[in-house]
CSV table of C-alpha atoms in Angstrom, one decimal:
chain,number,residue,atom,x,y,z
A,1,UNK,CA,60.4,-14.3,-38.8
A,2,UNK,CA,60.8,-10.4,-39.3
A,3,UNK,CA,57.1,-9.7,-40.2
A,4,UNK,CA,54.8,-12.4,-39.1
A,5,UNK,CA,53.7,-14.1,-36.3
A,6,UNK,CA,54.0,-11.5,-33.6
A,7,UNK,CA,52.2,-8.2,-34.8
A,8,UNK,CA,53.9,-6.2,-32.4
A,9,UNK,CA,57.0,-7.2,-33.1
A,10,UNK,CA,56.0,-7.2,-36.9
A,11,UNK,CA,55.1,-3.1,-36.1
A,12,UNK,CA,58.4,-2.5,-34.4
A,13,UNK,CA,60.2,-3.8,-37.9
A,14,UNK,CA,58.5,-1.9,-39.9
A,15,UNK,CA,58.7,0.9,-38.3
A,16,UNK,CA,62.5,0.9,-37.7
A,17,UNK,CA,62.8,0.1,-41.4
A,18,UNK,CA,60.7,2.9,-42.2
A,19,UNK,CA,62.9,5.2,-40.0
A,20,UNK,CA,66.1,4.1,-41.7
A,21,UNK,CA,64.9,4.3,-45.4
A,22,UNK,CA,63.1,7.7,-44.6
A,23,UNK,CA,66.3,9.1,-43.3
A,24,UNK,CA,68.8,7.3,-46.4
A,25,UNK,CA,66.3,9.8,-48.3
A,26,UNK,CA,67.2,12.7,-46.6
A,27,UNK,CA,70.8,12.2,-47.3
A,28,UNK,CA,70.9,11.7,-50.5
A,29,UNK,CA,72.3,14.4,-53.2
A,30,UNK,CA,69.3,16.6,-54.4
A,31,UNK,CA,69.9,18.3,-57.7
A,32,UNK,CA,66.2,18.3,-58.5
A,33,UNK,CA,64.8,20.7,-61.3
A,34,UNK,CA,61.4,21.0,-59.9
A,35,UNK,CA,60.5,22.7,-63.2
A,36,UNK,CA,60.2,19.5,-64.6
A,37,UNK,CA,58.7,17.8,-62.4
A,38,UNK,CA,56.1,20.2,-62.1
A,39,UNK,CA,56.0,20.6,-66.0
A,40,UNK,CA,52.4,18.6,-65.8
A,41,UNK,CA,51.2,21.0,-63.5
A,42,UNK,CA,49.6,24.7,-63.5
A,43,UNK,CA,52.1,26.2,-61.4
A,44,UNK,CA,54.9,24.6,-63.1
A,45,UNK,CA,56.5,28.1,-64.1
A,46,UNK,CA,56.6,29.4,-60.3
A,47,UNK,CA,57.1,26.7,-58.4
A,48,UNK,CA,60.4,26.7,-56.0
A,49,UNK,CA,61.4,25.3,-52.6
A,50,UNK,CA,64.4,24.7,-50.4
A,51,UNK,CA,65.1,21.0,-51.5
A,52,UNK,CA,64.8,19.9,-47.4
A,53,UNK,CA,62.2,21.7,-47.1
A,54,UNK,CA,60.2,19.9,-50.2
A,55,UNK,CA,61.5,16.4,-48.7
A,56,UNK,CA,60.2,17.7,-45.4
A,57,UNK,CA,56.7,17.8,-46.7
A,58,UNK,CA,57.1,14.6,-49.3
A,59,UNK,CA,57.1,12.9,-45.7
A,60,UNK,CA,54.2,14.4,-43.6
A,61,UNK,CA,52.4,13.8,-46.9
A,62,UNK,CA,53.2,9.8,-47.2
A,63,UNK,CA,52.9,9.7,-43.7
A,64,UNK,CA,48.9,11.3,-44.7
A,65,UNK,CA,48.5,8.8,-47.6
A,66,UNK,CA,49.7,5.3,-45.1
A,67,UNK,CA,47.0,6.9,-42.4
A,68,UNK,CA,44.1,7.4,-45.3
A,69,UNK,CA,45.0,4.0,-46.9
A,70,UNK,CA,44.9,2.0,-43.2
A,71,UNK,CA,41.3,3.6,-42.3
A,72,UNK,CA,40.2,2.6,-46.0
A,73,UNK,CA,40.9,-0.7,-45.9
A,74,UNK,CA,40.5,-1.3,-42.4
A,75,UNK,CA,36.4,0.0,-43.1
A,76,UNK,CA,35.9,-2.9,-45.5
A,77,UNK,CA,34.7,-6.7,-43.9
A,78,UNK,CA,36.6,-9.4,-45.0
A,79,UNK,CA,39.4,-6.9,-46.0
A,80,UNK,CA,40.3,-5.5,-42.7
A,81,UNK,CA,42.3,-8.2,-41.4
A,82,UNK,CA,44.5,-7.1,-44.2
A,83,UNK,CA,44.7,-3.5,-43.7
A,84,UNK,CA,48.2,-3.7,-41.5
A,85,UNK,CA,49.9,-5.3,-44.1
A,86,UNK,CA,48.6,-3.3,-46.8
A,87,UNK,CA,50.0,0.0,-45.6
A,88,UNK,CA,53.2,-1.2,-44.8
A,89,UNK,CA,53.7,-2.8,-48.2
A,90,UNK,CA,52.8,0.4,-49.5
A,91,UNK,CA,54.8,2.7,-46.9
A,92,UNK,CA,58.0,0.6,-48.4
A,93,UNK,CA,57.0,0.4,-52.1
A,94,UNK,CA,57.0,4.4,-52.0
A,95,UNK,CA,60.3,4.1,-50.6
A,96,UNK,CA,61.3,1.8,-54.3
A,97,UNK,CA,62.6,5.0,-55.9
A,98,UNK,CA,64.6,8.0,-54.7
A,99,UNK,CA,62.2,10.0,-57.1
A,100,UNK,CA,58.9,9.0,-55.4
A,101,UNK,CA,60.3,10.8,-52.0
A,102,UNK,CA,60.1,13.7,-54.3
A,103,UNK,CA,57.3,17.0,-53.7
A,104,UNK,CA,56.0,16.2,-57.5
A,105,UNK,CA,52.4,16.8,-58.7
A,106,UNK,CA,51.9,13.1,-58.5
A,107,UNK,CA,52.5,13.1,-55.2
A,108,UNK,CA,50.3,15.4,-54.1
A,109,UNK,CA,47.7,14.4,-56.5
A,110,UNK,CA,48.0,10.8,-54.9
A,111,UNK,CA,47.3,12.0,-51.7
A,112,UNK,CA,44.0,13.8,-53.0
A,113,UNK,CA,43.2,10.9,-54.5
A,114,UNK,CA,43.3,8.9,-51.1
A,115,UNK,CA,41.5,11.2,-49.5
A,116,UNK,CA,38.6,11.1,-51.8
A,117,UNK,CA,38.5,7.5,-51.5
A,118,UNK,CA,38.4,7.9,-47.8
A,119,UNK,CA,35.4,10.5,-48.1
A,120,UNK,CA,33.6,7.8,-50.1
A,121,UNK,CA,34.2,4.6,-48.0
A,122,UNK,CA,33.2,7.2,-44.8
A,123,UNK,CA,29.6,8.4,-45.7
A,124,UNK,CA,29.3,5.6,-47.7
A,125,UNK,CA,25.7,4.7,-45.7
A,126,UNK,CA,24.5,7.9,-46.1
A,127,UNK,CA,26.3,9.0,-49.1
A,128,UNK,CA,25.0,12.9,-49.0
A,129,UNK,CA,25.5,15.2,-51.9
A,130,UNK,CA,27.5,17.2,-50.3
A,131,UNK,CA,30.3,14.9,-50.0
A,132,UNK,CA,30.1,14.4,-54.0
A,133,UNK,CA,30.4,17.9,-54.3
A,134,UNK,CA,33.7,17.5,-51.6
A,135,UNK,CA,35.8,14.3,-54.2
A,136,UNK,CA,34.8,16.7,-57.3
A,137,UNK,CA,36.1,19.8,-55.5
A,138,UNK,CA,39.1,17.9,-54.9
A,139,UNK,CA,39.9,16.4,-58.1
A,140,UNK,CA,39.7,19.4,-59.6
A,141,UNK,CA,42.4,20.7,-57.4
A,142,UNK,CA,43.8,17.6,-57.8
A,143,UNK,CA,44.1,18.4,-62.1
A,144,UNK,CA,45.5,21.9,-61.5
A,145,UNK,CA,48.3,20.3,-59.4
A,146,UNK,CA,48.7,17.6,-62.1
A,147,UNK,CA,47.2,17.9,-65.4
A,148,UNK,CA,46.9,13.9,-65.8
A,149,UNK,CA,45.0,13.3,-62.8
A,150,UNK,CA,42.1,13.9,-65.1
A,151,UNK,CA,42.2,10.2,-65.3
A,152,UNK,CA,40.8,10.0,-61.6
A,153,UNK,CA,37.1,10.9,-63.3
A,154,UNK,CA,37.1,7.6,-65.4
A,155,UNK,CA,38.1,6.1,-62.4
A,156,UNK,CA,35.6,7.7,-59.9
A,157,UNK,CA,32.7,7.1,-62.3
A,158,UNK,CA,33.7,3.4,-62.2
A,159,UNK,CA,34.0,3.2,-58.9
A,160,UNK,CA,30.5,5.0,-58.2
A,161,UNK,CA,29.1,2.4,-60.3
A,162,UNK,CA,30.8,-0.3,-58.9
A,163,UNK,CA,28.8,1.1,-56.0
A,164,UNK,CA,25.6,1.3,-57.6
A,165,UNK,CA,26.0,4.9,-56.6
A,166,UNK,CA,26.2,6.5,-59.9
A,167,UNK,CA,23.1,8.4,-61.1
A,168,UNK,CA,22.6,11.7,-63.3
A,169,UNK,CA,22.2,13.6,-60.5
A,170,UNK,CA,25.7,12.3,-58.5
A,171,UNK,CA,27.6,13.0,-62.6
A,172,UNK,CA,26.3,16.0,-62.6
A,173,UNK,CA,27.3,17.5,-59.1
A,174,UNK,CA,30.7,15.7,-59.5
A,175,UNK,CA,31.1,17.3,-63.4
A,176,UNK,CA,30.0,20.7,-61.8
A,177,UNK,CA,32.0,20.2,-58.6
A,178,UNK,CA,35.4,19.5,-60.3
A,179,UNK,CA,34.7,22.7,-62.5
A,180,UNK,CA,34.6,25.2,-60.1
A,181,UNK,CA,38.3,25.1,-58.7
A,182,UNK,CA,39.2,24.7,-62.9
A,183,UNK,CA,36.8,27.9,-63.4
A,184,UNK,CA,38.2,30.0,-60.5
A,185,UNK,CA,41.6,29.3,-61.3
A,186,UNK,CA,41.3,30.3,-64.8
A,187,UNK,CA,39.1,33.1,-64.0
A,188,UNK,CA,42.3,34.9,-61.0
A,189,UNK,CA,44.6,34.2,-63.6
A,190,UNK,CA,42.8,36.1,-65.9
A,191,UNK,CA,41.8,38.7,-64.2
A,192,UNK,CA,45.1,39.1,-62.0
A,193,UNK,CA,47.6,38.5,-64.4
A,194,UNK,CA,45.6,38.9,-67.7
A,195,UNK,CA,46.9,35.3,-68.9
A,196,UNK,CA,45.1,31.6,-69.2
A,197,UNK,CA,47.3,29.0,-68.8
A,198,UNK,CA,47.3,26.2,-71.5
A,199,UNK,CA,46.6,22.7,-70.1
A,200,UNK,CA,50.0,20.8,-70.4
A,201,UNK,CA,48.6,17.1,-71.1
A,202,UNK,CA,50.1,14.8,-73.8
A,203,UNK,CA,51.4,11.2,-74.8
A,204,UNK,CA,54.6,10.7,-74.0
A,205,UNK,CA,56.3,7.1,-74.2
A,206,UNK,CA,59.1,7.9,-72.4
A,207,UNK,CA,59.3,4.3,-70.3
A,208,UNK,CA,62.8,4.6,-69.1
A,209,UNK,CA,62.9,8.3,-68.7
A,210,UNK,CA,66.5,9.6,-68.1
A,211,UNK,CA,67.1,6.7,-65.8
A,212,UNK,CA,69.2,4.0,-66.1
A,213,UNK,CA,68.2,0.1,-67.2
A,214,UNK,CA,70.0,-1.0,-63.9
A,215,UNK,CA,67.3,0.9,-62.2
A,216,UNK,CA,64.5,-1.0,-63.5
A,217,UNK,CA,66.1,-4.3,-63.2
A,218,UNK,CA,65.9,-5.6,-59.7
A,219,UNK,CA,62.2,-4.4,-59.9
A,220,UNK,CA,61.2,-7.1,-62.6
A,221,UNK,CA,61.2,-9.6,-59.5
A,222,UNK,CA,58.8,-7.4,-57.5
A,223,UNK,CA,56.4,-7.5,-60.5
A,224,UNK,CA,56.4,-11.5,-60.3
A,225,UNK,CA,54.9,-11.0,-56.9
A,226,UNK,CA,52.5,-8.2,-57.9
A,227,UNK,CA,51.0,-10.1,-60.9
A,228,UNK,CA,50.7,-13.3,-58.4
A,229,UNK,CA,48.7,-11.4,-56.2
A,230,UNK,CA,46.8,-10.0,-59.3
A,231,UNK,CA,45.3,-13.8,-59.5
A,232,UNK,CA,44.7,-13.7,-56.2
A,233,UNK,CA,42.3,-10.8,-56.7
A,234,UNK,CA,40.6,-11.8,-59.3
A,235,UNK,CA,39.9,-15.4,-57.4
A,236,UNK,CA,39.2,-13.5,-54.4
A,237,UNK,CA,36.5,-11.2,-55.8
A,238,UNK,CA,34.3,-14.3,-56.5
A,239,UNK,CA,34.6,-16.1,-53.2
A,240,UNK,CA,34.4,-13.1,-50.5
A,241,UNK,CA,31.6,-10.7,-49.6
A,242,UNK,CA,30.3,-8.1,-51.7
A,243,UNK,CA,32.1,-4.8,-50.1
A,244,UNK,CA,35.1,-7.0,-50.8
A,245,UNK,CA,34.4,-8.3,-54.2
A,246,UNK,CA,33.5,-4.6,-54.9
A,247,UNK,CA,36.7,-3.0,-53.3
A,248,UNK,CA,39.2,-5.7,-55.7
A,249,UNK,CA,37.0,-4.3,-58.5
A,250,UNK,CA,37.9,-0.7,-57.6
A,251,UNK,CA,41.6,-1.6,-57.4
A,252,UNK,CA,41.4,-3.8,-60.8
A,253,UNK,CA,39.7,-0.9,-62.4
A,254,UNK,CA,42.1,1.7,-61.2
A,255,UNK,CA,44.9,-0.4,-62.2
A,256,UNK,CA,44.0,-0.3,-65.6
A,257,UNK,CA,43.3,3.2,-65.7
A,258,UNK,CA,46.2,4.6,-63.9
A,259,UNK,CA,48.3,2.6,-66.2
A,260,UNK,CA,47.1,4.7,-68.9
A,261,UNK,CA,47.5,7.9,-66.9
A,262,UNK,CA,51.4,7.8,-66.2
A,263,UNK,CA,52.3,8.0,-70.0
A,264,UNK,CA,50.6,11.3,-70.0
A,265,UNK,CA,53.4,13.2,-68.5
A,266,UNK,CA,56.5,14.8,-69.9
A,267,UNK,CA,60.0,14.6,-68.8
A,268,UNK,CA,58.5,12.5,-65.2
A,269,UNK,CA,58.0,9.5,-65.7
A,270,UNK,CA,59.1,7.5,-63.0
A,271,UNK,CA,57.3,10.0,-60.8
A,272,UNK,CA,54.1,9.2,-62.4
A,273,UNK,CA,54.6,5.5,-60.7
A,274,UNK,CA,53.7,6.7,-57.4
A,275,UNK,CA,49.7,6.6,-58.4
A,276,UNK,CA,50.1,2.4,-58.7
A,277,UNK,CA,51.6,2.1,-55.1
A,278,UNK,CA,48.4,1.6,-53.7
A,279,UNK,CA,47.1,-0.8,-56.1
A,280,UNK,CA,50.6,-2.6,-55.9
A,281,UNK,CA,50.5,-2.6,-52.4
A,282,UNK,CA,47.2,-4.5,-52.4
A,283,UNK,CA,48.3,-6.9,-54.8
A,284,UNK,CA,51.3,-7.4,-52.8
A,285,UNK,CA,49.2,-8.4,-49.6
A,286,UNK,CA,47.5,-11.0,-51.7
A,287,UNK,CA,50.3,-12.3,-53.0
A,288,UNK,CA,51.4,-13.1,-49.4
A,289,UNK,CA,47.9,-14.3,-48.7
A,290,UNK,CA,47.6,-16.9,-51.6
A,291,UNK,CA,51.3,-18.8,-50.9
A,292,UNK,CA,50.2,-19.1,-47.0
A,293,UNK,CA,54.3,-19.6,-47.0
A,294,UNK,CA,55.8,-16.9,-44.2
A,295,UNK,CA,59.3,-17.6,-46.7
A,296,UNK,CA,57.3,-15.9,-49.1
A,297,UNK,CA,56.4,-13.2,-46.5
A,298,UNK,CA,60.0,-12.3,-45.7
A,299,UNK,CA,60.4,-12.5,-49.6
A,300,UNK,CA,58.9,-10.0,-50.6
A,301,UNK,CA,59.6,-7.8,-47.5
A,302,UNK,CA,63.3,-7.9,-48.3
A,303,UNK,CA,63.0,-7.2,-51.9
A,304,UNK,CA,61.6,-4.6,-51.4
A,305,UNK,CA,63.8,-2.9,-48.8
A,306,UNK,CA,66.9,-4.6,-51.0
A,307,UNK,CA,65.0,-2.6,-53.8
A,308,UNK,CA,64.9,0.7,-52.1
A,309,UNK,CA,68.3,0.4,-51.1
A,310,UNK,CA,69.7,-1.0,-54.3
A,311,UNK,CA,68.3,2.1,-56.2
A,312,UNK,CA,69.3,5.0,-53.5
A,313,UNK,CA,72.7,3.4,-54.2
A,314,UNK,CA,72.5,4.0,-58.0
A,315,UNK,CA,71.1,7.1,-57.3
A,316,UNK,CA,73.5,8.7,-55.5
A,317,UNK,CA,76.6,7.2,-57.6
A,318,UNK,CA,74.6,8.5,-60.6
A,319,UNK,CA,74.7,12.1,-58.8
């Protein structure tokens, strides 16, 4: 088998895969108007970059997100032994769309919100204010990139809590911490330019966007494994250990939550998917966990490379 058994082996696949999918990226046609996808963002009217260039950094920043999303998992008992697995899953479910290879605010947003994650589950012993101060900081860069990404409060006041790490002191800092990149921002822009910037967030049910229904099709088979490994969470979070059960209640509770957030965009949408590749990933893993069938393994492996080439296919024919 392709990606069990031997974990070297297993690396060496995934890899190689990786390697061929990242380059079928960078030969596709780009005719990308990165004023829509960076509608949802502050810097949406002066944004513009050489279209290699912008995939150039798209990869050193999945490449960040795969590290952060290893060193989080792999800091959790009970949860580590799943860690390899996890970022690979999500290394190839990024790889799903041609559109999630693109620089967009959700991109960048996503790997801001890994590395808060990461800030948490690292000081999470002593858990110092300062380091609250550091995830606010960054989510509020984080909502200047991408207007939506206000969503990641909710979320972070959730998962504090989940924690037992939530307090009026910690809401406080965090409220006061996100402010002060918003504040700044506003405060240049008047004061260079003599203009404040309207915030660009609204609902927009746009589920298909301006792609195609044969685009969304193969993926309806990849959602049978991700809602099978959704049980699996939700059976696992009783039986395991409590960082466990408390890391599957993170992920259930972004889940929900980011689910909401992708329908605030305009004109994106499929873009917007990128934020659920972590969850998906996770769900993914467990899916593989609860069959204990290595047919299942290579299952969903190939689906989801079929997936990613299937739709690079439509994508450039579409072109």
């Amino acid at each position: 088998m392709l990606f069990i058994f031997n974990r070297q082996y297993s690396f060496f696949a995934v890899i190689l895969i990786f390697t061929a999918l990242t380059l079928l990226h960078f030969l596709l046609p780009n005719n990308i108007d990165y004023h829509i996808f960076w509608q949802n963002s502050f810097f949406s009217s002066d944004f513009s970059m050489s279209p290699f260039l912008a995939k150039i950094i798209s990869f050193i920043l999945i490449a960040f997100q795969s590290v952060l999303i290893f060193h989080i998992t792999n800091s959790i008992r009970q949860i580590d032994q799943y860690s390899f697995i996890f970022t690979w899953l999500f290394v190839f479910l990024i790889h799903t769309f041609p559109e999630f290879y693109t620089l967009s605010p959700a991109l960048v947003a996503n790997t801001l919100l890994l590395f808060s994650i990461f800030l948490f589950y690292k000081n999470q012993e002593g858990y110092a204010n300062t380091y609250i101060f550091y995830i606010g900081f960054i989510l509020g860069i984080s909502f200047l990139i991408w207007t939506p990404s206000i969503f990641f409060l909710p979320f972070f006041i959730i998962f504090f809590f989940h924690y037992n790490k939530l307090s009026l002191k910690v809401f406080n800092i965090l409220l006061f911490s996100i402010a002060v990149p918003i504040l700044n921002f506003y405060f240049i822009s008047y004061l260079w330019f003599k203009y404040l910037p309207p915030i660009n967030l609204k609902f927009a049910l746009n589920i298909l966007s301006n792609k195609s229904i044969v685009n969304y099709l193969p993926s309806v088979f990849l959602l049978i494994f991700i809602l099978i490994g959704l049980f699996n969470t939700t059976v696992l979070a009783k039986k395991i250990n409590q960082s466990g059960r408390l890391f599957f209640n993170s992920i259930l509770s972004a889940s929900i939550i980011f689910l909401v957030l992708i329908f605030f965009n305009t004109g994106s949408f499929i873009n917007s998917f990128i934020i659920l590749c972590f969850p998906a990933s996770v769900y993914l893993g467990l899916a593989i966990n609860i069959i204990k069938r290595p047919i299942v393994s290579e299952l969903i492996h190939l689906t989801i490379i079929l997936l990613a080439t299937f739709n690079c296919i439509i994508y450039a024919i579409d072109f």
